[in-house]
């Protein structure tokens, strides 16, 4: 079945540091890939997406590139802020269904 | 739009009691999902509906769990009888069918069964 593997957290960074959260996937067919973010006490929000190989999704300074050859979709940001502290989920969807398969989430804490 | 609205935000109940969680999806969205989030198991899809019809309930853990969507603007998730291991945050999400994977989540219901 479909699955998503994310790097274990928590990740603790100083403000303005570079961020990479690794994500790899296993899927039948050609999935669409997503990063969702969950701020404390809230539901998940879509951060960015990519629907085909070599697509780059970007939003709020975050980027991720759909790498079919390595089945990866790593999340990156060049300079994190305290306000980026949250849990980040990598996810995929296949076929025509809208249902998502999520990774376990990676907690990011950014300190001053 | 107010987004996906879930109620209650918090629920504390005693083991054996019936619990009903409620969800109002975003108007116009025709897919609705119920997820459960725990520290041990992460985010699990319990059931999803397209156009008010249950499509996949393979994630519903036991017969104690049931979900309904009587119309396009309302869904319930019921647990009867509740058990301590049901304690979790339950999220409802909605999307446009065809907008693959682009779901809008509610703020969740934190359920504690004591």
PDB file of C-alpha atoms in Angstrom:
ATOM      1  CA  UNK A   1       0.000   0.000   0.000  1.00  0.00           C
ATOM      2  CA  UNK A   2       0.891   3.661  -0.088  1.00  0.00           C
ATOM      3  CA  UNK A   3       3.149   5.003   2.625  1.00  0.00           C
ATOM      4  CA  UNK A   4       5.135   8.092   3.562  1.00  0.00           C
ATOM      5  CA  UNK A   5       8.285   8.160   5.670  1.00  0.00           C
ATOM      6  CA  UNK A   6       9.504  11.336   7.329  1.00  0.00           C
ATOM      7  CA  UNK A   7      12.580  12.087   9.341  1.00  0.00           C
ATOM      8  CA  UNK A   8      12.114  11.831  13.078  1.00  0.00           C
ATOM      9  CA  UNK A   9      11.794  14.995  15.088  1.00  0.00           C
ATOM     10  CA  UNK A  10      11.947  17.166  16.917  1.00  0.00           C
ATOM     11  CA  UNK A  11      14.129  19.472  14.888  1.00  0.00           C
ATOM     12  CA  UNK A  12      15.438  22.445  16.835  1.00  0.00           C
ATOM     13  CA  UNK A  13      16.969  25.351  14.932  1.00  0.00           C
ATOM     14  CA  UNK A  14      18.033  28.874  15.640  1.00  0.00           C
ATOM     15  CA  UNK A  15      16.259  31.658  13.809  1.00  0.00           C
ATOM     16  CA  UNK A  16      17.633  32.243  10.296  1.00  0.00           C
ATOM     17  CA  UNK A  17      19.061  28.730  10.065  1.00  0.00           C
ATOM     18  CA  UNK A  18      18.428  26.519   7.039  1.00  0.00           C
ATOM     19  CA  UNK A  19      15.813  23.820   7.243  1.00  0.00           C
ATOM     20  CA  UNK A  20      15.519  20.466   5.518  1.00  0.00           C
ATOM     21  CA  UNK A  21      12.916  17.878   6.473  1.00  0.00           C
ATOM     22  CA  UNK A  22      13.299  14.641   4.568  1.00  0.00           C
ATOM     23  CA  UNK A  23      10.341  12.788   3.109  1.00  0.00           C
ATOM     24  CA  UNK A  24      10.232   9.660   0.972  1.00  0.00           C
ATOM     25  CA  UNK A  25       7.226   7.787  -0.306  1.00  0.00           C
ATOM     26  CA  UNK A  26       6.013   4.487  -1.680  1.00  0.00           C
ATOM     27  CA  UNK A  27       2.992   4.526  -3.933  1.00  0.00           C
ATOM     28  CA  UNK A  28       1.285   2.704  -6.757  1.00  0.00           C
ATOM     29  CA  UNK A  29       0.741   4.866  -9.758  1.00  0.00           C
ATOM     30  CA  UNK A  30       1.722   8.517  -9.872  1.00  0.00           C
ATOM     31  CA  UNK A  31       0.916  10.305  -6.652  1.00  0.00           C
ATOM     32  CA  UNK A  32       0.489  13.967  -5.970  1.00  0.00           C
ATOM     33  CA  UNK A  33       2.655  15.086  -3.069  1.00  0.00           C
ATOM     34  CA  UNK A  34       1.925  17.577  -0.317  1.00  0.00           C
ATOM     35  CA  UNK A  35       3.309  19.259   2.745  1.00  0.00           C
ATOM     36  CA  UNK A  36       0.828  20.188   5.446  1.00  0.00           C
ATOM     37  CA  UNK A  37       1.608  22.249   8.552  1.00  0.00           C
ATOM     38  CA  UNK A  38      -0.073  22.077  11.951  1.00  0.00           C
ATOM     39  CA  UNK A  39       0.335  24.985  14.350  1.00  0.00           C
ATOM     40  CA  UNK A  40      -0.299  24.357  18.052  1.00  0.00           C
ATOM     41  CA  UNK A  41      -3.951  23.737  18.825  1.00  0.00           C
ATOM     42  CA  UNK A  42      -5.041  23.912  15.215  1.00  0.00           C
ATOM     43  CA  UNK A  43      -5.909  21.652  12.325  1.00  0.00           C
ATOM     44  CA  UNK A  44      -3.636  20.959   9.396  1.00  0.00           C
ATOM     45  CA  UNK A  45      -3.175  23.507   6.628  1.00  0.00           C
ATOM     46  CA  UNK A  46      -1.901  22.857   3.148  1.00  0.00           C
ATOM     47  CA  UNK A  47       1.540  24.413   2.806  1.00  0.00           C
ATOM     48  CA  UNK A  48       2.524  23.376  -0.716  1.00  0.00           C
ATOM     49  CA  UNK A  49       2.002  20.686  -3.308  1.00  0.00           C
ATOM     50  CA  UNK A  50       3.447  19.122  -6.455  1.00  0.00           C
ATOM     51  CA  UNK A  51       1.501  16.991  -8.857  1.00  0.00           C
ATOM     52  CA  UNK A  52       4.119  15.524 -11.185  1.00  0.00           C
ATOM     53  CA  UNK A  53       7.788  14.679 -11.388  1.00  0.00           C
ATOM     54  CA  UNK A  54      10.202  17.628 -11.229  1.00  0.00           C
ATOM     55  CA  UNK A  55       7.461  20.020 -10.124  1.00  0.00           C
ATOM     56  CA  UNK A  56       8.503  22.395  -7.359  1.00  0.00           C
ATOM     57  CA  UNK A  57       5.924  23.495  -4.841  1.00  0.00           C
ATOM     58  CA  UNK A  58       6.572  26.685  -2.911  1.00  0.00           C
ATOM     59  CA  UNK A  59       4.838  28.867  -0.343  1.00  0.00           C
ATOM     60  CA  UNK A  60       5.904  31.231   2.466  1.00  0.00           C
ATOM     61  CA  UNK A  61       9.578  30.645   1.672  1.00  0.00           C
ATOM     62  CA  UNK A  62       9.243  26.860   1.848  1.00  0.00           C
ATOM     63  CA  UNK A  63      10.036  24.705  -1.178  1.00  0.00           C
ATOM     64  CA  UNK A  64       9.884  21.042  -2.100  1.00  0.00           C
ATOM     65  CA  UNK A  65      10.697  19.299  -5.390  1.00  0.00           C
ATOM     66  CA  UNK A  66       8.998  16.119  -6.570  1.00  0.00           C
ATOM     67  CA  UNK A  67      11.843  13.671  -7.273  1.00  0.00           C
ATOM     68  CA  UNK A  68      10.479  10.558  -8.928  1.00  0.00           C
ATOM     69  CA  UNK A  69      13.865   8.903  -9.286  1.00  0.00           C
ATOM     70  CA  UNK A  70      14.490   9.010  -5.540  1.00  0.00           C
ATOM     71  CA  UNK A  71      10.782   8.948  -4.530  1.00  0.00           C
ATOM     72  CA  UNK A  72      11.392  11.974  -2.354  1.00  0.00           C
ATOM     73  CA  UNK A  73       9.786  15.318  -1.563  1.00  0.00           C
ATOM     74  CA  UNK A  74      12.070  17.058   0.935  1.00  0.00           C
ATOM     75  CA  UNK A  75      10.910  20.301   2.510  1.00  0.00           C
ATOM     76  CA  UNK A  76      13.401  23.175   2.578  1.00  0.00           C
ATOM     77  CA  UNK A  77      13.578  26.738   3.768  1.00  0.00           C
ATOM     78  CA  UNK A  78      16.600  28.969   3.614  1.00  0.00           C
ATOM     79  CA  UNK A  79      15.954  30.999   6.746  1.00  0.00           C
ATOM     80  CA  UNK A  80      13.470  29.881   9.384  1.00  0.00           C
ATOM     81  CA  UNK A  81      11.603  32.144  11.771  1.00  0.00           C
ATOM     82  CA  UNK A  82      10.218  31.541  15.236  1.00  0.00           C
ATOM     83  CA  UNK A  83       6.747  31.663  13.706  1.00  0.00           C
ATOM     84  CA  UNK A  84       7.607  28.559  11.632  1.00  0.00           C
ATOM     85  CA  UNK A  85       7.555  26.441  14.781  1.00  0.00           C
ATOM     86  CA  UNK A  86       4.954  23.760  14.064  1.00  0.00           C
ATOM     87  CA  UNK A  87       4.538  20.134  13.047  1.00  0.00           C
ATOM     88  CA  UNK A  88       5.087  19.414   9.370  1.00  0.00           C
ATOM     89  CA  UNK A  89       3.434  16.479   7.612  1.00  0.00           C
ATOM     90  CA  UNK A  90       4.391  15.022   4.269  1.00  0.00           C
ATOM     91  CA  UNK A  91       1.502  13.370   2.434  1.00  0.00           C
ATOM     92  CA  UNK A  92       0.474  11.810  -0.850  1.00  0.00           C
ATOM     93  CA  UNK A  93      -2.713  11.161  -2.776  1.00  0.00           C
ATOM     94  CA  UNK A  94      -3.128   8.722  -5.642  1.00  0.00           C
ATOM     95  CA  UNK A  95      -5.719   8.035  -8.285  1.00  0.00           C
ATOM     96  CA  UNK A  96      -8.798  10.176  -8.437  1.00  0.00           C
ATOM     97  CA  UNK A  97      -9.494   9.966  -4.740  1.00  0.00           C
ATOM     98  CA  UNK A  98      -8.924  12.944  -2.528  1.00  0.00           C
ATOM     99  CA  UNK A  99      -7.862  10.912   0.469  1.00  0.00           C
ATOM    100  CA  UNK A 100      -4.398  11.541   1.845  1.00  0.00           C
ATOM    101  CA  UNK A 101      -1.779   9.215   3.268  1.00  0.00           C
ATOM    102  CA  UNK A 102       0.284  11.092   5.852  1.00  0.00           C
ATOM    103  CA  UNK A 103       3.722  10.645   7.297  1.00  0.00           C
ATOM    104  CA  UNK A 104       4.164  10.695  11.058  1.00  0.00           C
ATOM    105  CA  UNK A 105       4.962  14.395  11.197  1.00  0.00           C
ATOM    106  CA  UNK A 106       8.119  16.277  12.149  1.00  0.00           C
ATOM    107  CA  UNK A 107       8.061  18.836  14.917  1.00  0.00           C
ATOM    108  CA  UNK A 108      10.102  21.962  14.222  1.00  0.00           C
ATOM    109  CA  UNK A 109      11.062  24.320  17.007  1.00  0.00           C
ATOM    110  CA  UNK A 110      12.795  27.557  16.125  1.00  0.00           C
ATOM    111  CA  UNK A 111      14.483  29.556  18.875  1.00  0.00           C
ATOM    112  CA  UNK A 112      15.823  33.099  19.013  1.00  0.00           C
TER     113      UNK A 112
ATOM    114  CA  UNK B   1     -16.241  31.203   4.490  1.00  0.00           C
ATOM    115  CA  UNK B   2     -15.845  30.093   8.089  1.00  0.00           C
ATOM    116  CA  UNK B   3     -13.932  26.975   7.144  1.00  0.00           C
ATOM    117  CA  UNK B   4     -14.634  23.486   8.446  1.00  0.00           C
ATOM    118  CA  UNK B   5     -16.431  23.727  11.766  1.00  0.00           C
ATOM    119  CA  UNK B   6     -16.181  20.980  14.348  1.00  0.00           C
ATOM    120  CA  UNK B   7     -17.948  20.661  17.658  1.00  0.00           C
ATOM    121  CA  UNK B   8     -17.299  20.287  20.453  1.00  0.00           C
ATOM    122  CA  UNK B   9     -13.659  21.422  20.644  1.00  0.00           C
ATOM    123  CA  UNK B  10     -13.124  19.389  23.781  1.00  0.00           C
ATOM    124  CA  UNK B  11     -15.022  16.428  25.170  1.00  0.00           C
ATOM    125  CA  UNK B  12     -14.398  14.544  28.370  1.00  0.00           C
ATOM    126  CA  UNK B  13     -16.527  11.501  28.963  1.00  0.00           C
ATOM    127  CA  UNK B  14     -16.586   8.392  31.062  1.00  0.00           C
ATOM    128  CA  UNK B  15     -15.822   4.984  29.688  1.00  0.00           C
ATOM    129  CA  UNK B  16     -18.936   3.328  28.326  1.00  0.00           C
ATOM    130  CA  UNK B  17     -20.688   6.543  27.385  1.00  0.00           C
ATOM    131  CA  UNK B  18     -21.754   7.449  23.876  1.00  0.00           C
ATOM    132  CA  UNK B  19     -19.855  10.267  22.195  1.00  0.00           C
ATOM    133  CA  UNK B  20     -20.949  12.170  19.100  1.00  0.00           C
ATOM    134  CA  UNK B  21     -18.600  14.449  17.218  1.00  0.00           C
ATOM    135  CA  UNK B  22     -19.962  16.893  14.676  1.00  0.00           C
ATOM    136  CA  UNK B  23     -18.649  18.477  11.519  1.00  0.00           C
ATOM    137  CA  UNK B  24     -19.858  21.124   9.099  1.00  0.00           C
ATOM    138  CA  UNK B  25     -17.790  21.082   5.901  1.00  0.00           C
ATOM    139  CA  UNK B  26     -17.038  24.071   3.724  1.00  0.00           C
ATOM    140  CA  UNK B  27     -20.023  24.926   1.565  1.00  0.00           C
ATOM    141  CA  UNK B  28     -19.672  23.454  -1.910  1.00  0.00           C
ATOM    142  CA  UNK B  29     -17.165  20.813  -0.916  1.00  0.00           C
ATOM    143  CA  UNK B  30     -18.358  17.332  -1.783  1.00  0.00           C
ATOM    144  CA  UNK B  31     -15.743  15.155  -0.098  1.00  0.00           C
ATOM    145  CA  UNK B  32     -15.533  14.792   3.669  1.00  0.00           C
ATOM    146  CA  UNK B  33     -12.959  12.955   5.748  1.00  0.00           C
ATOM    147  CA  UNK B  34     -12.670  11.930   9.390  1.00  0.00           C
ATOM    148  CA  UNK B  35      -9.147  11.508  10.784  1.00  0.00           C
ATOM    149  CA  UNK B  36      -7.871  10.525  14.196  1.00  0.00           C
ATOM    150  CA  UNK B  37      -4.561  11.810  15.570  1.00  0.00           C
ATOM    151  CA  UNK B  38      -2.647  10.204  18.424  1.00  0.00           C
ATOM    152  CA  UNK B  39       0.959  10.333  19.518  1.00  0.00           C
ATOM    153  CA  UNK B  40       1.393   6.619  18.977  1.00  0.00           C
ATOM    154  CA  UNK B  41      -0.263   6.214  15.577  1.00  0.00           C
ATOM    155  CA  UNK B  42      -0.089   9.690  14.053  1.00  0.00           C
ATOM    156  CA  UNK B  43      -2.863  10.674  11.640  1.00  0.00           C
ATOM    157  CA  UNK B  44      -5.196   7.885  10.585  1.00  0.00           C
ATOM    158  CA  UNK B  45      -7.991   8.171   8.044  1.00  0.00           C
ATOM    159  CA  UNK B  46     -11.115   6.668   9.560  1.00  0.00           C
ATOM    160  CA  UNK B  47     -13.683   7.165   6.795  1.00  0.00           C
ATOM    161  CA  UNK B  48     -14.435   9.399   3.868  1.00  0.00           C
ATOM    162  CA  UNK B  49     -17.534  10.393   1.962  1.00  0.00           C
ATOM    163  CA  UNK B  50     -18.097  11.613  -1.582  1.00  0.00           C
ATOM    164  CA  UNK B  51     -21.403  13.354  -2.198  1.00  0.00           C
ATOM    165  CA  UNK B  52     -22.661  12.152   1.206  1.00  0.00           C
ATOM    166  CA  UNK B  53     -21.959   8.501   0.377  1.00  0.00           C
ATOM    167  CA  UNK B  54     -19.376   6.574   2.414  1.00  0.00           C
ATOM    168  CA  UNK B  55     -16.632   5.459   0.047  1.00  0.00           C
ATOM    169  CA  UNK B  56     -14.015   3.895   2.279  1.00  0.00           C
ATOM    170  CA  UNK B  57     -14.547   3.027   5.939  1.00  0.00           C
ATOM    171  CA  UNK B  58     -11.667   0.582   6.195  1.00  0.00           C
ATOM    172  CA  UNK B  59      -9.994   2.796   8.764  1.00  0.00           C
ATOM    173  CA  UNK B  60     -12.848   2.641  11.237  1.00  0.00           C
ATOM    174  CA  UNK B  61     -11.277   0.709  14.091  1.00  0.00           C
ATOM    175  CA  UNK B  62     -14.246  -1.231  15.411  1.00  0.00           C
ATOM    176  CA  UNK B  63     -17.994  -1.576  15.264  1.00  0.00           C
ATOM    177  CA  UNK B  64     -18.129   0.865  18.150  1.00  0.00           C
ATOM    178  CA  UNK B  65     -17.383   3.601  15.612  1.00  0.00           C
ATOM    179  CA  UNK B  66     -19.953   4.815  13.110  1.00  0.00           C
ATOM    180  CA  UNK B  67     -20.187   7.840  10.847  1.00  0.00           C
ATOM    181  CA  UNK B  68     -23.042   9.422   8.970  1.00  0.00           C
ATOM    182  CA  UNK B  69     -23.482  12.218   6.503  1.00  0.00           C
ATOM    183  CA  UNK B  70     -27.212  12.888   6.198  1.00  0.00           C
ATOM    184  CA  UNK B  71     -26.694  15.919   3.953  1.00  0.00           C
ATOM    185  CA  UNK B  72     -23.972  17.941   2.285  1.00  0.00           C
ATOM    186  CA  UNK B  73     -23.527  20.273   5.232  1.00  0.00           C
ATOM    187  CA  UNK B  74     -23.318  17.943   8.198  1.00  0.00           C
ATOM    188  CA  UNK B  75     -21.554  14.801   9.359  1.00  0.00           C
ATOM    189  CA  UNK B  76     -21.263  12.952  12.654  1.00  0.00           C
ATOM    190  CA  UNK B  77     -18.812  10.462  14.078  1.00  0.00           C
ATOM    191  CA  UNK B  78     -20.223   8.395  16.914  1.00  0.00           C
ATOM    192  CA  UNK B  79     -18.423   6.157  19.364  1.00  0.00           C
ATOM    193  CA  UNK B  80     -20.556   3.832  21.430  1.00  0.00           C
ATOM    194  CA  UNK B  81     -19.490   2.673  23.931  1.00  0.00           C
ATOM    195  CA  UNK B  82     -16.385   4.800  24.349  1.00  0.00           C
ATOM    196  CA  UNK B  83     -13.150   3.407  25.802  1.00  0.00           C
ATOM    197  CA  UNK B  84     -10.024   5.121  27.179  1.00  0.00           C
ATOM    198  CA  UNK B  85      -8.022   4.045  24.112  1.00  0.00           C
ATOM    199  CA  UNK B  86     -10.340   6.180  21.974  1.00  0.00           C
ATOM    200  CA  UNK B  87      -8.790   9.281  23.526  1.00  0.00           C
ATOM    201  CA  UNK B  88      -7.358  11.308  20.639  1.00  0.00           C
ATOM    202  CA  UNK B  89      -7.888  14.407  18.549  1.00  0.00           C
ATOM    203  CA  UNK B  90     -10.463  13.808  15.836  1.00  0.00           C
ATOM    204  CA  UNK B  91     -10.267  15.956  12.732  1.00  0.00           C
ATOM    205  CA  UNK B  92     -12.829  16.510  10.041  1.00  0.00           C
ATOM    206  CA  UNK B  93     -11.662  17.744   6.639  1.00  0.00           C
ATOM    207  CA  UNK B  94     -13.425  18.616   3.423  1.00  0.00           C
ATOM    208  CA  UNK B  95     -12.383  19.096  -0.167  1.00  0.00           C
ATOM    209  CA  UNK B  96     -13.681  19.428  -3.679  1.00  0.00           C
ATOM    210  CA  UNK B  97     -13.852  16.044  -5.348  1.00  0.00           C
ATOM    211  CA  UNK B  98     -11.147  16.137  -7.972  1.00  0.00           C
ATOM    212  CA  UNK B  99      -8.958  18.580  -6.043  1.00  0.00           C
ATOM    213  CA  UNK B 100      -6.796  15.619  -5.223  1.00  0.00           C
ATOM    214  CA  UNK B 101      -5.282  15.855  -1.766  1.00  0.00           C
ATOM    215  CA  UNK B 102      -6.163  19.508  -1.164  1.00  0.00           C
ATOM    216  CA  UNK B 103      -8.137  19.193   2.024  1.00  0.00           C
ATOM    217  CA  UNK B 104      -9.262  21.833   4.500  1.00  0.00           C
ATOM    218  CA  UNK B 105      -9.170  20.734   8.109  1.00  0.00           C
ATOM    219  CA  UNK B 106     -11.240  21.772  11.069  1.00  0.00           C
ATOM    220  CA  UNK B 107      -9.631  22.617  14.378  1.00  0.00           C
ATOM    221  CA  UNK B 108     -10.364  19.178  15.746  1.00  0.00           C
ATOM    222  CA  UNK B 109     -12.160  17.718  18.744  1.00  0.00           C
ATOM    223  CA  UNK B 110      -9.969  16.606  21.604  1.00  0.00           C
ATOM    224  CA  UNK B 111     -11.654  13.578  23.145  1.00  0.00           C
ATOM    225  CA  UNK B 112     -10.669  12.259  26.544  1.00  0.00           C
ATOM    226  CA  UNK B 113     -12.292   9.081  27.810  1.00  0.00           C
ATOM    227  CA  UNK B 114     -11.688   8.446  31.497  1.00  0.00           C
TER     228      UNK B 114
END
